[in-house]
PDB file of C-alpha atoms in Angstrom:
ATOM      1  CA  UNK A   1     -26.557 -10.730 -24.461  1.00 92.00           C
ATOM      2  CA  UNK A   2     -23.422 -11.436 -22.446  1.00 96.00           C
ATOM      3  CA  UNK A   3     -19.880 -11.610 -23.808  1.00 97.00           C
ATOM      4  CA  UNK A   4     -16.949 -12.468 -21.573  1.00 98.00           C
ATOM      5  CA  UNK A   5     -13.321 -12.044 -22.604  1.00 98.00           C
ATOM      6  CA  UNK A   6     -10.496 -13.340 -20.430  1.00 98.00           C
ATOM      7  CA  UNK A   7      -6.955 -11.979 -20.482  1.00 98.00           C
ATOM      8  CA  UNK A   8      -3.762 -12.091 -18.452  1.00 98.00           C
ATOM      9  CA  UNK A   9      -2.718 -15.697 -18.872  1.00 97.00           C
ATOM     10  CA  UNK A  10       0.826 -16.733 -19.644  1.00 97.00           C
ATOM     11  CA  UNK A  11       3.850 -18.804 -18.712  1.00 98.00           C
ATOM     12  CA  UNK A  12       5.336 -18.273 -15.256  1.00 98.00           C
ATOM     13  CA  UNK A  13       7.589 -20.109 -12.839  1.00 98.00           C
ATOM     14  CA  UNK A  14       6.378 -21.784  -9.683  1.00 98.00           C
ATOM     15  CA  UNK A  15       5.919 -19.288  -6.865  1.00 98.00           C
ATOM     16  CA  UNK A  16       5.065 -16.409  -9.184  1.00 98.00           C
ATOM     17  CA  UNK A  17       1.842 -14.414  -9.366  1.00 98.00           C
ATOM     18  CA  UNK A  18      -0.578 -13.636 -12.179  1.00 98.00           C
ATOM     19  CA  UNK A  19      -3.760 -11.627 -12.382  1.00 98.00           C
ATOM     20  CA  UNK A  20      -6.452 -12.685 -14.803  1.00 98.00           C
ATOM     21  CA  UNK A  21      -9.139 -10.297 -15.994  1.00 98.00           C
ATOM     22  CA  UNK A  22     -12.579 -11.002 -17.392  1.00 98.00           C
ATOM     23  CA  UNK A  23     -14.093  -8.093 -19.304  1.00 98.00           C
ATOM     24  CA  UNK A  24     -17.867  -8.308 -19.663  1.00 98.00           C
ATOM     25  CA  UNK A  25     -20.020  -6.787 -22.366  1.00 97.00           C
ATOM     26  CA  UNK A  26     -23.664  -6.982 -21.335  1.00 96.00           C
ATOM     27  CA  UNK A  27     -26.784  -5.624 -22.918  1.00 94.00           C
ATOM     28  CA  UNK A  28     -30.080  -5.175 -21.134  1.00 94.00           C
ATOM     29  CA  UNK A  29     -28.749  -5.651 -17.607  1.00 95.00           C
ATOM     30  CA  UNK A  30     -26.028  -4.419 -15.309  1.00 95.00           C
ATOM     31  CA  UNK A  31     -22.798  -6.300 -14.753  1.00 96.00           C
ATOM     32  CA  UNK A  32     -23.426  -5.940 -11.024  1.00 95.00           C
ATOM     33  CA  UNK A  33     -26.500  -8.210 -11.355  1.00 95.00           C
ATOM     34  CA  UNK A  34     -24.415 -11.220 -12.288  1.00 96.00           C
ATOM     35  CA  UNK A  35     -22.755 -13.812 -10.112  1.00 96.00           C
ATOM     36  CA  UNK A  36     -19.264 -14.385 -11.487  1.00 97.00           C
ATOM     37  CA  UNK A  37     -16.884 -17.308 -11.242  1.00 97.00           C
ATOM     38  CA  UNK A  38     -13.593 -18.684 -12.469  1.00 98.00           C
ATOM     39  CA  UNK A  39     -13.182 -22.287 -13.516  1.00 98.00           C
ATOM     40  CA  UNK A  40     -10.180 -24.095 -14.936  1.00 98.00           C
ATOM     41  CA  UNK A  41      -9.624 -27.170 -17.012  1.00 98.00           C
ATOM     42  CA  UNK A  42      -6.411 -29.109 -17.439  1.00 97.00           C
ATOM     43  CA  UNK A  43      -5.930 -31.571 -20.327  1.00 93.00           C
ATOM     44  CA  UNK A  44      -7.844 -34.778 -19.728  1.00 95.00           C
ATOM     45  CA  UNK A  45      -9.533 -33.471 -16.586  1.00 96.00           C
ATOM     46  CA  UNK A  46     -12.968 -32.129 -15.734  1.00 96.00           C
ATOM     47  CA  UNK A  47     -13.642 -28.432 -15.432  1.00 97.00           C
ATOM     48  CA  UNK A  48     -12.857 -27.396 -11.861  1.00 97.00           C
ATOM     49  CA  UNK A  49     -14.310 -24.563  -9.810  1.00 97.00           C
ATOM     50  CA  UNK A  50     -11.668 -22.018  -8.745  1.00 98.00           C
ATOM     51  CA  UNK A  51     -13.453 -19.078  -7.149  1.00 97.00           C
ATOM     52  CA  UNK A  52     -16.583 -16.985  -7.370  1.00 96.00           C
ATOM     53  CA  UNK A  53     -18.391 -13.919  -6.126  1.00 95.00           C
ATOM     54  CA  UNK A  54     -22.101 -13.382  -5.554  1.00 90.00           C
ATOM     55  CA  UNK A  55     -23.941 -10.407  -6.949  1.00 86.00           C
ATOM     56  CA  UNK A  56     -26.258  -9.855  -3.958  1.00 79.00           C
ATOM     57  CA  UNK A  57     -23.707  -9.469  -1.203  1.00 79.00           C
ATOM     58  CA  UNK A  58     -20.307  -9.839  -2.908  1.00 84.00           C
ATOM     59  CA  UNK A  59     -19.671 -12.964  -0.875  1.00 91.00           C
ATOM     60  CA  UNK A  60     -16.622 -14.817  -2.199  1.00 94.00           C
ATOM     61  CA  UNK A  61     -15.933 -18.541  -2.177  1.00 94.00           C
ATOM     62  CA  UNK A  62     -13.085 -20.726  -3.360  1.00 96.00           C
ATOM     63  CA  UNK A  63     -12.162 -24.225  -4.387  1.00 96.00           C
ATOM     64  CA  UNK A  64     -10.189 -26.160  -1.791  1.00 95.00           C
ATOM     65  CA  UNK A  65      -7.056 -26.387  -3.933  1.00 97.00           C
ATOM     66  CA  UNK A  66      -6.689 -22.626  -4.295  1.00 97.00           C
ATOM     67  CA  UNK A  67      -8.026 -21.343  -0.987  1.00 97.00           C
ATOM     68  CA  UNK A  68      -5.515 -18.974   0.616  1.00 97.00           C
ATOM     69  CA  UNK A  69      -3.575 -18.450  -2.629  1.00 98.00           C
ATOM     70  CA  UNK A  70      -6.150 -17.053  -5.064  1.00 98.00           C
ATOM     71  CA  UNK A  71      -8.444 -14.051  -4.658  1.00 98.00           C
ATOM     72  CA  UNK A  72     -11.441 -13.037  -6.753  1.00 97.00           C
ATOM     73  CA  UNK A  73     -12.720  -9.494  -7.006  1.00 96.00           C
ATOM     74  CA  UNK A  74     -14.920  -7.397  -9.246  1.00 95.00           C
ATOM     75  CA  UNK A  75     -15.034  -3.796 -10.396  1.00 95.00           C
ATOM     76  CA  UNK A  76     -18.635  -3.079 -11.368  1.00 94.00           C
ATOM     77  CA  UNK A  77     -17.715   0.366 -12.732  1.00 95.00           C
ATOM     78  CA  UNK A  78     -15.346  -1.296 -15.211  1.00 97.00           C
ATOM     79  CA  UNK A  79     -17.502  -4.376 -15.895  1.00 97.00           C
ATOM     80  CA  UNK A  80     -14.492  -6.494 -15.006  1.00 97.00           C
ATOM     81  CA  UNK A  81     -13.949  -9.558 -12.859  1.00 97.00           C
ATOM     82  CA  UNK A  82     -10.496 -10.538 -11.608  1.00 98.00           C
ATOM     83  CA  UNK A  83      -8.566 -13.530 -10.366  1.00 98.00           C
ATOM     84  CA  UNK A  84      -5.377 -12.771  -8.444  1.00 98.00           C
ATOM     85  CA  UNK A  85      -3.231 -15.898  -8.326  1.00 98.00           C
ATOM     86  CA  UNK A  86      -0.314 -16.017  -5.907  1.00 98.00           C
ATOM     87  CA  UNK A  87       2.155 -18.765  -5.016  1.00 98.00           C
ATOM     88  CA  UNK A  88       1.416 -20.535  -8.275  1.00 98.00           C
ATOM     89  CA  UNK A  89       2.175 -24.234  -8.542  1.00 98.00           C
ATOM     90  CA  UNK A  90       2.695 -26.463 -11.604  1.00 97.00           C
ATOM     91  CA  UNK A  91      -0.640 -28.139 -10.809  1.00 97.00           C
ATOM     92  CA  UNK A  92      -2.358 -24.789 -11.423  1.00 98.00           C
ATOM     93  CA  UNK A  93      -1.565 -25.183 -15.121  1.00 98.00           C
ATOM     94  CA  UNK A  94      -4.851 -25.115 -17.045  1.00 98.00           C
ATOM     95  CA  UNK A  95      -7.103 -23.072 -19.270  1.00 98.00           C
ATOM     96  CA  UNK A  96      -8.939 -20.610 -17.049  1.00 98.00           C
ATOM     97  CA  UNK A  97     -12.523 -19.674 -17.874  1.00 98.00           C
ATOM     98  CA  UNK A  98     -14.710 -16.835 -16.683  1.00 98.00           C
ATOM     99  CA  UNK A  99     -18.413 -17.569 -16.148  1.00 98.00           C
ATOM    100  CA  UNK A 100     -21.496 -15.513 -15.310  1.00 97.00           C
ATOM    101  CA  UNK A 101     -25.067 -16.121 -14.255  1.00 95.00           C
ATOM    102  CA  UNK A 102     -27.978 -14.036 -12.982  1.00 93.00           C
ATOM    103  CA  UNK A 103     -28.500 -16.401 -10.057  1.00 89.00           C
ATOM    104  CA  UNK A 104     -26.122 -16.775  -7.149  1.00 88.00           C
ATOM    105  CA  UNK A 105     -25.205 -20.451  -6.786  1.00 88.00           C
ATOM    106  CA  UNK A 106     -26.398 -22.248  -3.657  1.00 86.00           C
ATOM    107  CA  UNK A 107     -23.714 -22.861  -1.022  1.00 83.00           C
ATOM    108  CA  UNK A 108     -21.515 -25.660  -2.291  1.00 81.00           C
ATOM    109  CA  UNK A 109     -23.229 -25.665  -5.655  1.00 82.00           C
ATOM    110  CA  UNK A 110     -20.325 -24.283  -7.615  1.00 90.00           C
ATOM    111  CA  UNK A 111     -20.750 -26.394 -10.714  1.00 92.00           C
ATOM    112  CA  UNK A 112     -20.280 -25.403 -14.375  1.00 94.00           C
ATOM    113  CA  UNK A 113     -23.967 -26.125 -15.020  1.00 93.00           C
ATOM    114  CA  UNK A 114     -24.924 -23.261 -12.673  1.00 93.00           C
ATOM    115  CA  UNK A 115     -23.484 -20.685 -15.087  1.00 95.00           C
ATOM    116  CA  UNK A 116     -25.099 -19.725 -18.392  1.00 96.00           C
ATOM    117  CA  UNK A 117     -22.381 -17.539 -19.906  1.00 97.00           C
ATOM    118  CA  UNK A 118     -18.743 -18.409 -20.582  1.00 98.00           C
ATOM    119  CA  UNK A 119     -15.639 -16.851 -22.023  1.00 98.00           C
ATOM    120  CA  UNK A 120     -13.231 -18.545 -24.398  1.00 97.00           C
ATOM    121  CA  UNK A 121     -10.549 -19.109 -21.774  1.00 98.00           C
ATOM    122  CA  UNK A 122      -6.950 -18.066 -21.217  1.00 98.00           C
ATOM    123  CA  UNK A 123      -4.013 -20.437 -20.804  1.00 98.00           C
ATOM    124  CA  UNK A 124      -1.986 -20.394 -17.604  1.00 98.00           C
ATOM    125  CA  UNK A 125       1.178 -22.492 -17.544  1.00 98.00           C
ATOM    126  CA  UNK A 126       3.306 -22.815 -14.410  1.00 98.00           C
ATOM    127  CA  UNK A 127       6.744 -24.345 -14.805  1.00 97.00           C
ATOM    128  CA  UNK A 128       8.613 -26.048 -11.978  1.00 94.00           C
TER     129      UNK A 128
END
């Protein structure tokens, strides 16, 4: 069983930074065995890949719209996955979701369907 709980969202001004956390509760396996990812969804839009990290080699990958501004990381000792968001823009406003799966996604295959486990989401609002 996998439970993911996001935290750290809020209302900030453009240019500010936020760090989101995803705390994982997992039974039967280790947190380190899971590929992790962040997605986001704005009202009326499809869920969008933000960033992810493999479990095998800790390789990180990012969506084009956040590359260079956002950073994902994980602390396996704390069962926690992070998203550091810098230089936030109003278009980053969305609900941010944490996702996990036992399989690393194929290169370029960073789709919601690749992840079996999801958190409830945390709202990030960036004002101009």
